[in-house]
mmCIF file of C-alpha atoms in Angstrom:
data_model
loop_
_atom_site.group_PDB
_atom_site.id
_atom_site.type_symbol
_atom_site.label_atom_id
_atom_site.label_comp_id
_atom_site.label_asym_id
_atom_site.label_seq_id
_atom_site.Cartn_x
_atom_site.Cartn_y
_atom_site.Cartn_z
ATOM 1 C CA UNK F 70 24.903 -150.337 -187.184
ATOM 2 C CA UNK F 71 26.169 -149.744 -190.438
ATOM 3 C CA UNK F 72 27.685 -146.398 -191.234
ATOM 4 C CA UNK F 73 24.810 -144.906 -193.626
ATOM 5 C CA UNK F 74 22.607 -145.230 -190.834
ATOM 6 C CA UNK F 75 23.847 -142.801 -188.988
ATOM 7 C CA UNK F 76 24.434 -140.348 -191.759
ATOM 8 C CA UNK F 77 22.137 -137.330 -192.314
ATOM 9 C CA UNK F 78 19.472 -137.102 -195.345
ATOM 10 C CA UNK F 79 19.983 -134.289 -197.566
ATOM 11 C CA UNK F 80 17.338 -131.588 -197.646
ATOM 12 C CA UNK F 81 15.889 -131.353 -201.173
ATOM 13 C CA UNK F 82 13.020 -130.347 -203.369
ATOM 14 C CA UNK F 83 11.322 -132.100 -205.754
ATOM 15 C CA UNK F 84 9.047 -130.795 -208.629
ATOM 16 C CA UNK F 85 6.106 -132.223 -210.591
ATOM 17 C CA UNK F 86 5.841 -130.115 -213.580
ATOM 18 C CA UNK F 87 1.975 -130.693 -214.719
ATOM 19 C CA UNK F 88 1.015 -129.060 -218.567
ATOM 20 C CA UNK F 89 -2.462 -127.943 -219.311
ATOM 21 C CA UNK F 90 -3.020 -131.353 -220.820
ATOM 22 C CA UNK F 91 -2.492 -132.818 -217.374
ATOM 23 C CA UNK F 92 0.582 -135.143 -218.287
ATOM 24 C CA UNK F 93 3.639 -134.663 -216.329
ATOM 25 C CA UNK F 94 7.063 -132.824 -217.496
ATOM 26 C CA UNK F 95 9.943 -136.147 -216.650
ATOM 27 C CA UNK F 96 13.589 -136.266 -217.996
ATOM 28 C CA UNK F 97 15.728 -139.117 -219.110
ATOM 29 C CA UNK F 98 18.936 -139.107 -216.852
ATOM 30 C CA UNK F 99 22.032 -138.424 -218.566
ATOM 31 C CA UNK F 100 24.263 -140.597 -216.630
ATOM 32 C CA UNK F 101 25.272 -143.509 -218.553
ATOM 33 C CA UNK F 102 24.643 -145.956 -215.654
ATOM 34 C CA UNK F 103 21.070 -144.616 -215.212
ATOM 35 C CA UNK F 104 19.614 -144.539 -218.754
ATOM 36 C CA UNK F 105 16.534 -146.766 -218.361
ATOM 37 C CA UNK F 106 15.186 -144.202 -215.883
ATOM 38 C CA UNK F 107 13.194 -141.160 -215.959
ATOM 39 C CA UNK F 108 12.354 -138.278 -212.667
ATOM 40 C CA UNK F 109 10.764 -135.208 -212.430
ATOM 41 C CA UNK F 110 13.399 -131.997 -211.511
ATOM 42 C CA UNK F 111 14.711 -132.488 -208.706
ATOM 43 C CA UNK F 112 17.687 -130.794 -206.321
ATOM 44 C CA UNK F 113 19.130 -129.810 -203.067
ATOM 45 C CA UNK F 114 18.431 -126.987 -201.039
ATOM 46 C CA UNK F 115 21.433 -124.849 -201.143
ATOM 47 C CA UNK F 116 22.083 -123.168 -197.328
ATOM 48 C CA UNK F 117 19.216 -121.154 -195.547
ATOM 49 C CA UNK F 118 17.467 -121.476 -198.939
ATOM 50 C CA UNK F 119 14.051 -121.325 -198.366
ATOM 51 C CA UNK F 120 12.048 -124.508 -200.264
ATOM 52 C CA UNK F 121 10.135 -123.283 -202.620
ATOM 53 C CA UNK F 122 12.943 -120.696 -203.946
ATOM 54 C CA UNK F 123 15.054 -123.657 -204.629
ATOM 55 C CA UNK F 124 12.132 -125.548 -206.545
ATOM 56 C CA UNK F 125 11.919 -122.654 -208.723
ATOM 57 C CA UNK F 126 15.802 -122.665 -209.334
ATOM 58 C CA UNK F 127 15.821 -126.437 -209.649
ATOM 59 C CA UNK F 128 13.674 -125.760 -212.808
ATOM 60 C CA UNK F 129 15.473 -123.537 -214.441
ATOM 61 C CA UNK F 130 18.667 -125.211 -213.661
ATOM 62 C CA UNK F 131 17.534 -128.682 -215.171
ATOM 63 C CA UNK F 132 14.385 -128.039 -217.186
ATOM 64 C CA UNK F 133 16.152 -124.784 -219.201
ATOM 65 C CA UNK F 134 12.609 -122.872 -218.120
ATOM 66 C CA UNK F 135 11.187 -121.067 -215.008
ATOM 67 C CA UNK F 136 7.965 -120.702 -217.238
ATOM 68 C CA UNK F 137 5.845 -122.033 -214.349
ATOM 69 C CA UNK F 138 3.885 -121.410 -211.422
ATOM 70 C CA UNK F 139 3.215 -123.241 -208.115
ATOM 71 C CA UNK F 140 -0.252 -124.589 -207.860
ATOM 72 C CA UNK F 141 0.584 -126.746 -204.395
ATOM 73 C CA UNK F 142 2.781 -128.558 -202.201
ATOM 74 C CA UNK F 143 2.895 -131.636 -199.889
ATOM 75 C CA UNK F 144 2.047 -131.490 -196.343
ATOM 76 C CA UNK F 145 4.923 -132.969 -195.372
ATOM 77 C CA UNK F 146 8.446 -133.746 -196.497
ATOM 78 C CA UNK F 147 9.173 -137.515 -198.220
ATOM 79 C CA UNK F 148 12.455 -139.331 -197.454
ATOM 80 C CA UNK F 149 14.263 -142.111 -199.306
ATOM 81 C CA UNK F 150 16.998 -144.203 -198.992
ATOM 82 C CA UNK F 151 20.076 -144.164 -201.654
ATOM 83 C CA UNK F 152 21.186 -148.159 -202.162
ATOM 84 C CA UNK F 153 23.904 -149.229 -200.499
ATOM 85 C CA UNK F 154 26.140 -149.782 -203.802
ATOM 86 C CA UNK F 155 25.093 -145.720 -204.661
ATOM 87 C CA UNK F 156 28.000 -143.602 -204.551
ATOM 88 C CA UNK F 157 25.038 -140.511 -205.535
ATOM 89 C CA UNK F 158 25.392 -137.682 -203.077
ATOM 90 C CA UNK F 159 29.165 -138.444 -202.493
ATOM 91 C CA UNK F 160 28.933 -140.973 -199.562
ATOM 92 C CA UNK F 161 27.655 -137.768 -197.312
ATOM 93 C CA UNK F 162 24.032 -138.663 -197.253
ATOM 94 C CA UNK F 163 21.852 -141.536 -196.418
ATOM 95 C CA UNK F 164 18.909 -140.174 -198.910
ATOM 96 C CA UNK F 165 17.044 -136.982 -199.259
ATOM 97 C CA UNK F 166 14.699 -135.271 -197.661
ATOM 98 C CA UNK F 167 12.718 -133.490 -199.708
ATOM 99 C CA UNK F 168 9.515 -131.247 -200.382
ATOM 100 C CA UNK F 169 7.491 -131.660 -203.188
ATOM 101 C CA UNK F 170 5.703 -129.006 -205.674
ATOM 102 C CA UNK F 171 3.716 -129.232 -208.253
ATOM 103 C CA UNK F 172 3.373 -126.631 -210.537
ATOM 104 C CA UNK F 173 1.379 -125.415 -213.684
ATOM 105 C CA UNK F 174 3.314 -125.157 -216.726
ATOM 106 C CA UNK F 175 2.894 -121.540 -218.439
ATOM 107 C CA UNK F 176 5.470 -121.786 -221.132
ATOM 108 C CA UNK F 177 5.701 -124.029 -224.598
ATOM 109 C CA UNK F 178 7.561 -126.782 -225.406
ATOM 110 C CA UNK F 179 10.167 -124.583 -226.996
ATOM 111 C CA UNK F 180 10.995 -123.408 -223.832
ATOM 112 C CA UNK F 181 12.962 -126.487 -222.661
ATOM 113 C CA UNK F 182 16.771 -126.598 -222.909
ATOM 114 C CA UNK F 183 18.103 -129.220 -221.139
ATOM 115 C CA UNK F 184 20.931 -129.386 -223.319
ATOM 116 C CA UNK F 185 22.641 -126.383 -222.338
ATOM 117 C CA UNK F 186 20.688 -125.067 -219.030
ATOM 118 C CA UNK F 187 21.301 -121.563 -217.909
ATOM 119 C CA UNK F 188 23.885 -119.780 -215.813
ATOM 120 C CA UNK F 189 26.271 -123.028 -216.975
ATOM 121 C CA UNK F 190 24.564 -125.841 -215.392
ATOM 122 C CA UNK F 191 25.897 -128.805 -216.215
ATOM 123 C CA UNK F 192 22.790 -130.539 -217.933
ATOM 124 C CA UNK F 193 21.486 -133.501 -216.662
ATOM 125 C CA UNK F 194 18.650 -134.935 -219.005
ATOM 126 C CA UNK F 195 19.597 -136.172 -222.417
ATOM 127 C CA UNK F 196 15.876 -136.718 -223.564
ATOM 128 C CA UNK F 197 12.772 -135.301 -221.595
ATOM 129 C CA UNK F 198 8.853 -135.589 -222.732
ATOM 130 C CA UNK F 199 5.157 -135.306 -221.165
ATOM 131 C CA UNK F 200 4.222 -138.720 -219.461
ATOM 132 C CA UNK F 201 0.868 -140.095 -218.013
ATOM 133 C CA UNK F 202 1.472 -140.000 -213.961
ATOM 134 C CA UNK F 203 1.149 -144.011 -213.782
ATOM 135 C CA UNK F 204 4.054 -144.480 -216.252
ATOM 136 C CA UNK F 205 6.025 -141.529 -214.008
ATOM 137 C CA UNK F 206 5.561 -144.475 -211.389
ATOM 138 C CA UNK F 207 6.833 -147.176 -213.740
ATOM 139 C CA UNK F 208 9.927 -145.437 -215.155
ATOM 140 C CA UNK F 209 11.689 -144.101 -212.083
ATOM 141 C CA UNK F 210 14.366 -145.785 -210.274
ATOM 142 C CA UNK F 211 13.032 -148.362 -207.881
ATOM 143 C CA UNK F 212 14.245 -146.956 -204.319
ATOM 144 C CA UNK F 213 12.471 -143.513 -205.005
ATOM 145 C CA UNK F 214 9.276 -144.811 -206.551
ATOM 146 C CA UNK F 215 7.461 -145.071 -203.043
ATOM 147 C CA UNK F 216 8.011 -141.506 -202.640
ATOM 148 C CA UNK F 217 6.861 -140.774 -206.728
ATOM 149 C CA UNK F 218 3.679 -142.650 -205.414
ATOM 150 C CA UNK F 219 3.065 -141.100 -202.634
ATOM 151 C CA UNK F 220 3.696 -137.325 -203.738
ATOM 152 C CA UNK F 221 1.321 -138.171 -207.197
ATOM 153 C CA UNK F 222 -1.422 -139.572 -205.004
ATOM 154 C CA UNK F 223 -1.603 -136.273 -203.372
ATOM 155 C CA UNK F 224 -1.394 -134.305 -206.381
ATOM 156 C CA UNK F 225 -3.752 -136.388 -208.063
ATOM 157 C CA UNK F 226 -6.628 -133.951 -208.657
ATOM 158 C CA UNK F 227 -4.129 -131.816 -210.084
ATOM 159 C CA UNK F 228 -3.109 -134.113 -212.959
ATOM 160 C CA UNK F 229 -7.183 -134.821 -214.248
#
């Protein structure tokens, strides 16, 4: 068996920021090896942190704005795989685990800094815009877009 088998998937949240337009909030990953692809927010659950108090965090942290409220979340929690060659969660983690929201976005555009995110968060977008959900599906990295398909399927009377 080889070793990332038997490694545990991190817990994690996800986030699919929806404006009234119903387009979806994605980011353009800062690191350099990444920069064809886009995701929604995303993070770990820090400790006994309770899911949807680290979806709110994760938004702040990487969207600059908490300007947003939850509207729904899946049933269930969506796992991928990290590839093989991915040294992405420090070799400690098969994949994530993770529970996705979506929320309504309150706020206005101005309201995004992902250049210099509060509390000193290191940033983690260099570009971000509003994107029709079927090109969310096209522009994320290929080993999570099962899971982008399956959470935007089940939001998908959200985003009309």
């Amino acid at each position: 068996m080889h070793k990332s088998h038997t490694l545990p998937y991190r817990p994690g949240v996800g986030i699919v920021l929806i404006n009234q337009g119903g387009f979806v909030w994605i980011g353009q990953r800062i690191d350099p090896s990444d920069d064809e692809h886009w995701q929604m927010p995303q993070g770990g659950i820090d400790g006994s942190e309770a899911p949807v108090t680290a979806a709110h965090r994760e938004l702040l942290e990487e969207t600059g704005t908490n300007k947003a409220e939850i509207i729904a979340e899946t049933q269930g929690w969506h796992i991928y795989d990290l590839p093989k060659s991915s040294n992405a969660l420090k070799g400690r983690f098969r994949g994530q685990r993770q529970k996705w929201f979506a929320m309504r976005f309150t706020g206005d555009d101005s309201d995004f800094n992902i250049q210099n995110p509060p509390g000193g968060e290191k940033a983690e977008f260099r570009a971000w815009r509003w994107e029709k959900a079927d090109e969310v599906k096209r522009l994320i990295v290929a080993f999570k877009r099962p899971v982008y398909e399956a959470v935007l399927s089940e939001f998908g009377p959200l985003l009309k």
